[in-house]
mmCIF file of C-alpha atoms and ligand atoms in Angstrom:
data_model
loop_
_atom_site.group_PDB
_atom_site.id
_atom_site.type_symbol
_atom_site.label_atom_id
_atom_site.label_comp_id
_atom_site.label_asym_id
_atom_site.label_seq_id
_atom_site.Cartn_x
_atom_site.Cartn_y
_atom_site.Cartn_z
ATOM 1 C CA UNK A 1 -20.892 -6.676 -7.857
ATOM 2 C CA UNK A 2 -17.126 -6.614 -7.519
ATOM 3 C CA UNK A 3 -15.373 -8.402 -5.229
ATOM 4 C CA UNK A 4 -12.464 -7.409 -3.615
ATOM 5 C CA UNK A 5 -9.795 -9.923 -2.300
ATOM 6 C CA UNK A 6 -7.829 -8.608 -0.128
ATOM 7 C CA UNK A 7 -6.363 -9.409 3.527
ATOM 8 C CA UNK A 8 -8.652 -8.966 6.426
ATOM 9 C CA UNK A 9 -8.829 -4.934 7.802
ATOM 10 C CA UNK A 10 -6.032 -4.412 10.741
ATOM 11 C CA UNK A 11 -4.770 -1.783 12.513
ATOM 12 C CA UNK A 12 -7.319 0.772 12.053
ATOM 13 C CA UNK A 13 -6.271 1.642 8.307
ATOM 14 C CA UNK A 14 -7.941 0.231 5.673
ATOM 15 C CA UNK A 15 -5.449 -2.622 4.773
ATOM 16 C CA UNK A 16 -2.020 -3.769 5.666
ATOM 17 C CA UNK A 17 -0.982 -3.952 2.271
ATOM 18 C CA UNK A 18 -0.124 -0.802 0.288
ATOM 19 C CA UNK A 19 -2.047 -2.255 -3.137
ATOM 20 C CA UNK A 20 -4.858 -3.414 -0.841
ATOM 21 C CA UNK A 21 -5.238 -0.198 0.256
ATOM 22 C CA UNK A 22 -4.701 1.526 -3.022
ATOM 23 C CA UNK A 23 -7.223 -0.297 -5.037
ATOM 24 C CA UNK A 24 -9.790 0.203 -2.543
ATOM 25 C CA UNK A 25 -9.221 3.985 -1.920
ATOM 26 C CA UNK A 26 -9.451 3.745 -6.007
ATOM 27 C CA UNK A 27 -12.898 1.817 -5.641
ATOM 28 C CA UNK A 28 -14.472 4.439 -2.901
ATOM 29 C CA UNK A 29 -13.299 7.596 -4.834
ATOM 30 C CA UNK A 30 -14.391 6.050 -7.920
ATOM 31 C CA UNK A 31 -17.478 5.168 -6.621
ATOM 32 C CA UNK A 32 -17.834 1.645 -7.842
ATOM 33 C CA UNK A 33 -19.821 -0.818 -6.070
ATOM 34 C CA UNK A 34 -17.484 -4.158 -4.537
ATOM 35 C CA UNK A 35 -17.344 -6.121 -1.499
ATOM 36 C CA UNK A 36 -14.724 -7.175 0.273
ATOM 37 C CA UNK A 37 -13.740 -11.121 0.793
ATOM 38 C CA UNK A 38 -10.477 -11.931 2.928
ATOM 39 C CA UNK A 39 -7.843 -13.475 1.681
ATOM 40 C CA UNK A 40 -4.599 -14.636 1.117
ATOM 41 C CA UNK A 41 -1.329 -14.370 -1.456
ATOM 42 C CA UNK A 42 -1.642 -18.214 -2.080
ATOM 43 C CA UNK A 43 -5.089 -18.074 -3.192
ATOM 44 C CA UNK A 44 -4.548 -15.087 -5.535
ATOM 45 C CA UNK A 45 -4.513 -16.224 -9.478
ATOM 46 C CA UNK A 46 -0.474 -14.570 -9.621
ATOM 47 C CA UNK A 47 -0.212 -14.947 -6.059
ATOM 48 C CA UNK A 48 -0.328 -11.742 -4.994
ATOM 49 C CA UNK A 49 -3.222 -9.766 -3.130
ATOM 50 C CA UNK A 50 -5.108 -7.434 -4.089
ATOM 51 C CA UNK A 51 -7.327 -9.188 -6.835
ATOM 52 C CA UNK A 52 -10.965 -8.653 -8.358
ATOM 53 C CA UNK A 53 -13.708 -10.789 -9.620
ATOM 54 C CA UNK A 54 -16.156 -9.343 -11.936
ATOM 55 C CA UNK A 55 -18.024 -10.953 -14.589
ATOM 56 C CA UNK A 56 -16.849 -14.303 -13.857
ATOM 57 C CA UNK A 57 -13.488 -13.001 -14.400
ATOM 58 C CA UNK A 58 -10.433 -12.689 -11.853
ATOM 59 C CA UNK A 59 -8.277 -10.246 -12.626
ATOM 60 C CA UNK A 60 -4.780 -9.436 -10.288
ATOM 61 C CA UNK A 61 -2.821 -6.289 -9.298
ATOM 62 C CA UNK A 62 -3.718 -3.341 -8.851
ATOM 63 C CA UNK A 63 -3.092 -1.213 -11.599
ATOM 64 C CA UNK A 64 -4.390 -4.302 -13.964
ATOM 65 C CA UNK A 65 -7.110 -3.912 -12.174
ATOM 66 C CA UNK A 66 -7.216 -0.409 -12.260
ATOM 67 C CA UNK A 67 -7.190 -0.766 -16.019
ATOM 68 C CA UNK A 68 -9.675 -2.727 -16.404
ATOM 69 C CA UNK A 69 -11.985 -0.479 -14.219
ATOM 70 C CA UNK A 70 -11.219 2.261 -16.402
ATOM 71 C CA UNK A 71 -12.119 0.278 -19.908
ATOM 72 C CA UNK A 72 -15.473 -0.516 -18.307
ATOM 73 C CA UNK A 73 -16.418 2.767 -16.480
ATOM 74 C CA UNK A 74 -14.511 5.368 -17.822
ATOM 75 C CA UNK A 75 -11.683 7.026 -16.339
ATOM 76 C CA UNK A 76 -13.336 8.840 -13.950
ATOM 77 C CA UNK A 77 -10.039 10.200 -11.996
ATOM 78 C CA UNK A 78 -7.304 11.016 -14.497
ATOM 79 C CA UNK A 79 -9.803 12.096 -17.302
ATOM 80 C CA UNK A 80 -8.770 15.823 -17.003
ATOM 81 C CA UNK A 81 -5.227 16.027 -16.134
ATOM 82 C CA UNK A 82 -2.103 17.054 -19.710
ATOM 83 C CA UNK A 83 -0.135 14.525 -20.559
ATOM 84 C CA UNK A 84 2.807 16.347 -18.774
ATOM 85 C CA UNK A 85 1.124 15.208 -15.289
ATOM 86 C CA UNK A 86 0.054 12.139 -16.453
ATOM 87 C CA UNK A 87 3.871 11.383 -16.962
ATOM 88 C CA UNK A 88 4.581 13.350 -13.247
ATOM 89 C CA UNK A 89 1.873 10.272 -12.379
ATOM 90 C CA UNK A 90 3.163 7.815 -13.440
ATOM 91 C CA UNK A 91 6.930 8.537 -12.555
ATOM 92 C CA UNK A 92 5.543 9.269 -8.955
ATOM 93 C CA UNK A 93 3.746 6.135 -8.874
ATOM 94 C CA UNK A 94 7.106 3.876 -9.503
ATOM 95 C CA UNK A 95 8.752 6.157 -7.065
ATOM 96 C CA UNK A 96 5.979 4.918 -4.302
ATOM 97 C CA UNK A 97 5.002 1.437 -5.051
ATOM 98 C CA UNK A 98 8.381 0.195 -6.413
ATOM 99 C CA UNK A 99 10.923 1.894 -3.906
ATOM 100 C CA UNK A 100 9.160 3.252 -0.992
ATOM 101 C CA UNK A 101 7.122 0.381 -0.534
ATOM 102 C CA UNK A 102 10.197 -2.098 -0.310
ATOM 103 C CA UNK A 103 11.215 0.221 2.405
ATOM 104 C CA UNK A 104 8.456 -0.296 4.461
ATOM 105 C CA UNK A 105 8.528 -4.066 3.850
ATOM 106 C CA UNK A 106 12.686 -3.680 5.219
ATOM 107 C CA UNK A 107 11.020 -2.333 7.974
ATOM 108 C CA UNK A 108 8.148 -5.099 8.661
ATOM 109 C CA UNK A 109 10.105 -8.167 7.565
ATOM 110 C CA UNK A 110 13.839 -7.084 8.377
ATOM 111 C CA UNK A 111 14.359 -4.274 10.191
ATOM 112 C CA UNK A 112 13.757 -5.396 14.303
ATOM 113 C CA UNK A 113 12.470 -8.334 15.857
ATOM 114 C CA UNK A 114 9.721 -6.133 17.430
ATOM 115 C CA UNK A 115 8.310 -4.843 14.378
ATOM 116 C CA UNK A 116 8.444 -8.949 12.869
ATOM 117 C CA UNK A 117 6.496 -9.609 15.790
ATOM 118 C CA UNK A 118 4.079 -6.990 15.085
ATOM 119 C CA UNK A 119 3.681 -8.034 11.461
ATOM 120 C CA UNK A 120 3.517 -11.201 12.008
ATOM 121 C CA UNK A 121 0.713 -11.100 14.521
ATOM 122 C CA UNK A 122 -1.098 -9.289 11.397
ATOM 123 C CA UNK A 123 -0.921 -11.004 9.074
ATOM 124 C CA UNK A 124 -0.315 -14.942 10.625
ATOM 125 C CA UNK A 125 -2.676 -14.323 13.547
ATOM 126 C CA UNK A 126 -5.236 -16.312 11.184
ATOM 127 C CA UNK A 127 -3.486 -19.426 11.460
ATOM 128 C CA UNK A 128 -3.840 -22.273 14.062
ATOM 129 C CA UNK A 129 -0.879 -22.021 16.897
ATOM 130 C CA UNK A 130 0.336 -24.838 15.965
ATOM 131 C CA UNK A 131 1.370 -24.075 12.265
ATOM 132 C CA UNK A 132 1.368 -20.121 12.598
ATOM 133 C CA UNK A 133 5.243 -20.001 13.548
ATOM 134 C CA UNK A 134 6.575 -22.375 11.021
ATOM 135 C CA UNK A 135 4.564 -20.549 8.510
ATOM 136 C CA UNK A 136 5.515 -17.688 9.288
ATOM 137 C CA UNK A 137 9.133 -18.175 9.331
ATOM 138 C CA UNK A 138 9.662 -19.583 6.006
ATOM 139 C CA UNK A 139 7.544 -16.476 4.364
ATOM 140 C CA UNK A 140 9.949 -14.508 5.972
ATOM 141 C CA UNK A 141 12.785 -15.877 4.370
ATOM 142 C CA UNK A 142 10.576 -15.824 1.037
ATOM 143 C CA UNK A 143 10.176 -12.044 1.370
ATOM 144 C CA UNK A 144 13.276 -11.369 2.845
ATOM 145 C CA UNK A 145 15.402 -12.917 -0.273
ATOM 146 C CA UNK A 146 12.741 -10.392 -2.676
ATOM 147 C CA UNK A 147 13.940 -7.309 -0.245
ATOM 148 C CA UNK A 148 17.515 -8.477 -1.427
ATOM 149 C CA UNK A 149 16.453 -9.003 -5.184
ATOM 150 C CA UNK A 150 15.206 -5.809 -5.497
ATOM 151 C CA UNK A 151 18.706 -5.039 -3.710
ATOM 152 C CA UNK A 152 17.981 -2.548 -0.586
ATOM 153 C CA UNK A 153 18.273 -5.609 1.717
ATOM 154 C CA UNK A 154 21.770 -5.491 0.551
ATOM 155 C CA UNK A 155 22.332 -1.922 2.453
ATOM 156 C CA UNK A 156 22.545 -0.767 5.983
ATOM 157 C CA UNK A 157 19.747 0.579 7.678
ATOM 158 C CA UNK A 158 21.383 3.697 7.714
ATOM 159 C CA UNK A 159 21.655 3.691 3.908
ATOM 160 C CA UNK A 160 17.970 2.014 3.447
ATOM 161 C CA UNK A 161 16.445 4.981 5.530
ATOM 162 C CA UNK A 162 18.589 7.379 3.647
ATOM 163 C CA UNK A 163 16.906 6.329 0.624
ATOM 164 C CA UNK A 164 13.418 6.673 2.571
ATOM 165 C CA UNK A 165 13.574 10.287 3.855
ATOM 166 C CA UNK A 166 14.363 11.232 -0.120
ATOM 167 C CA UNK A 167 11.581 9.537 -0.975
ATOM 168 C CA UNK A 168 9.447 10.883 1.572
ATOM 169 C CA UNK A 169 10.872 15.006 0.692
ATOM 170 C CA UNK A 170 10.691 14.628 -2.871
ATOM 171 C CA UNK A 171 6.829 13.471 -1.654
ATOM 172 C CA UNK A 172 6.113 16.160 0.707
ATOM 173 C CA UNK A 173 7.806 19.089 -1.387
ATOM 174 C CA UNK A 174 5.269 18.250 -4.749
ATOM 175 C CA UNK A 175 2.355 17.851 -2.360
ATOM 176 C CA UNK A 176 3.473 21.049 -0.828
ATOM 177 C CA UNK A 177 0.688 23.229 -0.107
ATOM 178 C CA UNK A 178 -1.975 21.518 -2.328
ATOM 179 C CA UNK A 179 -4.878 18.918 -0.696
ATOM 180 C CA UNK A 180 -4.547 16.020 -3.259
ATOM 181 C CA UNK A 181 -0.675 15.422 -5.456
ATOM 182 C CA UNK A 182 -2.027 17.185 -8.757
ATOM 183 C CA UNK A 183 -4.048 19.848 -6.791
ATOM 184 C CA UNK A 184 -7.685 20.417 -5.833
ATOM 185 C CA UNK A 185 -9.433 16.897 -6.643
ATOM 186 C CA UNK A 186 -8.219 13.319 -6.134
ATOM 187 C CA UNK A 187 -6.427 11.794 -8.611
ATOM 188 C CA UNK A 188 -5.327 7.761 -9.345
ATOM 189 C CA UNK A 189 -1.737 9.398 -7.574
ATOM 190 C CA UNK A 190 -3.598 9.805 -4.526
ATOM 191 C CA UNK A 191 -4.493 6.287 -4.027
ATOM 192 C CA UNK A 192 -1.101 4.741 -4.590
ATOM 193 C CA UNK A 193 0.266 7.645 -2.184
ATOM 194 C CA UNK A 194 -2.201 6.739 0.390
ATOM 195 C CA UNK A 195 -1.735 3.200 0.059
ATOM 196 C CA UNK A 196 2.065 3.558 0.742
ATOM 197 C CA UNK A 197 1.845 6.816 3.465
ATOM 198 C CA UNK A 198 -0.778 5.572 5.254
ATOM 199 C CA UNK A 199 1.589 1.978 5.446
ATOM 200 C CA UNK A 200 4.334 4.172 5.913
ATOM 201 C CA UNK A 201 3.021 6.314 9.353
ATOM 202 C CA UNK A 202 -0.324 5.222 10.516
ATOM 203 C CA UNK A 203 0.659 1.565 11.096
ATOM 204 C CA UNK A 204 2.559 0.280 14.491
ATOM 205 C CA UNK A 205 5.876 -0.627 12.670
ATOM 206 C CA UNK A 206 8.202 1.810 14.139
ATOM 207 C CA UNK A 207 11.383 3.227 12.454
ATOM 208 C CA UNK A 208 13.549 6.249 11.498
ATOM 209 C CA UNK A 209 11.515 6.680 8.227
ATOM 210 C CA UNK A 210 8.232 6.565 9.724
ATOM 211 C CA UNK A 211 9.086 8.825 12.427
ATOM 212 C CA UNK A 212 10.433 10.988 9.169
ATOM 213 C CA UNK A 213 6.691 10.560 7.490
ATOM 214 C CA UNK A 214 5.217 11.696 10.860
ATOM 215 C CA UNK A 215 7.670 14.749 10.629
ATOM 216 C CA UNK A 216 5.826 16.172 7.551
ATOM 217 C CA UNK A 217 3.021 17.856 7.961
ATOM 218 C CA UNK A 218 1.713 17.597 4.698
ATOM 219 C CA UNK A 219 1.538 14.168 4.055
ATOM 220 C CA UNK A 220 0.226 13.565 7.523
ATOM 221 C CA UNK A 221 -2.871 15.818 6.457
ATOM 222 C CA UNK A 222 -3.273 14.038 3.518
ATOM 223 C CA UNK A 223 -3.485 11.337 4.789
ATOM 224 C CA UNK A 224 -5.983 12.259 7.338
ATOM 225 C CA UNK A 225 -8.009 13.726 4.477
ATOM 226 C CA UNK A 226 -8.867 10.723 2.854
ATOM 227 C CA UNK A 227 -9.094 8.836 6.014
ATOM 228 C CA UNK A 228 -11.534 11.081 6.852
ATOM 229 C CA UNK A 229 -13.453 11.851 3.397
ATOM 230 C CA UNK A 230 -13.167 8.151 2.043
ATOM 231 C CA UNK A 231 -12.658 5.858 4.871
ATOM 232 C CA UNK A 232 -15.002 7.540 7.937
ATOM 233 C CA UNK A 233 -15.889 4.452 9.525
ATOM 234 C CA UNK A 234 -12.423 3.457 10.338
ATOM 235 C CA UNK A 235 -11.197 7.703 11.012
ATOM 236 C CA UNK A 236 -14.191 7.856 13.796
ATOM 237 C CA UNK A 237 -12.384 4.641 15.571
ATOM 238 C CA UNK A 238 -8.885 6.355 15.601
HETATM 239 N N1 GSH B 1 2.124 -4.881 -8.311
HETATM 240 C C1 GSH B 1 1.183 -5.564 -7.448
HETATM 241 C C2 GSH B 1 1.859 -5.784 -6.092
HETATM 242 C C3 GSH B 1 0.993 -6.592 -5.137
HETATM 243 C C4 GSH B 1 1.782 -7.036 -3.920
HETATM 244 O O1 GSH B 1 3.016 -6.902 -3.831
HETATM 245 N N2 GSH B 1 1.058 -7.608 -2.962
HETATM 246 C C5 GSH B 1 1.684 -8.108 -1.766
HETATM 247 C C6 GSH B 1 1.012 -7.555 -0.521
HETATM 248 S S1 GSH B 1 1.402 -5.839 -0.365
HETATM 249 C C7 GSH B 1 1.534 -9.618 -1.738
HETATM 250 O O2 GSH B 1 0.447 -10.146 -1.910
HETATM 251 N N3 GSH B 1 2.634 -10.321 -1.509
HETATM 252 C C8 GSH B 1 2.609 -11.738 -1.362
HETATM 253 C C9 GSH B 1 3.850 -12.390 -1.878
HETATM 254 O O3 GSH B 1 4.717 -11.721 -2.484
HETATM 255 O O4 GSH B 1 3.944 -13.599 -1.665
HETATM 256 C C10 GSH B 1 -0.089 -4.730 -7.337
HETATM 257 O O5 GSH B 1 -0.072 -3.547 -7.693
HETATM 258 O O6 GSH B 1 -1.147 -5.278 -6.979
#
């Protein structure tokens, strides 16, 4: 069977981390069998989480993964959607995991002391007192220096958020009406827009753009749809 690594389940969403979370919602509407083993970044082959092993072989990030899964059981998502919203996909996609997701990590890692403390007790909690600070600390400055690589750490909050609530319209006005992003059945855009929504406004890491996320109706619904369809043992808790 698959396993999954990925960091331990907190704050009653499946995981912390958007690709966590995306890969998994992949796995459960997909239907493939995998288990779950905790991790960590450092032991992750490109040190990154989330990664599989199958077959002997360990294969990392998500959409590499998601790749792979595809070659071996067909594409059992995506099969039936044009090439026009294939490209809508994958355009959508970037939009979420490689702009709105830095957002949110402004907002864990930068934004206010409270919300470092929150994060930190997340995802450091696992380490011994003694260490768990120092560790801590320099990731911080790790993650904070990619925040300013991939330059929004470079802006003012103001501006940063700016940037979120277009993200989070442009999100809500193609979901618009419809259940899933390309209509009546769940597509691969659903479980990167999960990953990153459910990051964005079910988790305790407060801020103007979550309180923006929580402002839409429609993405809150979605949300709560695959909470509830895909994930029930963790909805009935909430
Ligand atoms: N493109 C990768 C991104 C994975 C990623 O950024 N993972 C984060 C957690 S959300 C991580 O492990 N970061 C650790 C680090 O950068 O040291 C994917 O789709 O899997």
């Amino acid at each position: 069977m698959i396993k999954l690594h990925q960091f331990a389940r907190t704050w009653g969403i499946p995981n912390l981390s958007h690709f966590c979370c995306k890969l998994e919602t992949y796995l459960r509407l997909t239907g493939i069998p995998y288990q779950i083993v905790e991790s960590m970044p450092p032991k992750a082959p490109k040190g990154k989480l989330p990664f599989i092993e199958d077959e002997g072989k360990k294969i990392s990030d998500s959409d590499l993964v998601i790749r792979y899964l595809v070659q071996k059981y067909g594409d059992r998502l995506d099969a039936s959607l044009s090439p026009s919203q294939k490209a809508i996909s994958v355009a959508m996609q970037r939009l979420l995991e490689d702009h709105l997701f830095w957002i949110t990590m402004y907002t864990r890692w930068q934004y206010t002391e409270k919300n470092w403390r929150t994060n930190k007790a997340a995802i450091f909690g696992v380490f011994p007192p003694l260490i768990r600070d120092v560790v801590a600390n320099v990731y911080r400055v790790f993650v904070r220096r990619q925040i300013h690589g991939h330059g929004l750490g470079r802006h003012s909050s103001e501006e940063v958020f700016q940037f979120g609530r277009a993200d989070l319209d442009a999100l809500s006005d193609f979901l618009c009406d419809k259940p899933y992003f390309m209509g009546h059945k769940p597509t691969l855009l659903d479980t990167s827009a999960f990953g990153v929504l459910v990051n964005t406004l079910a988790c305790p890491i407060e801020s103007p753009v979550k309180a923006h996320a929580l402002s839409k109706q429609n993405l809150v619904g979605f949300c709560q749809r695959i909470m509830s369809e895909y994930f029930p043992e963790l909805d009935a808790k909430q």
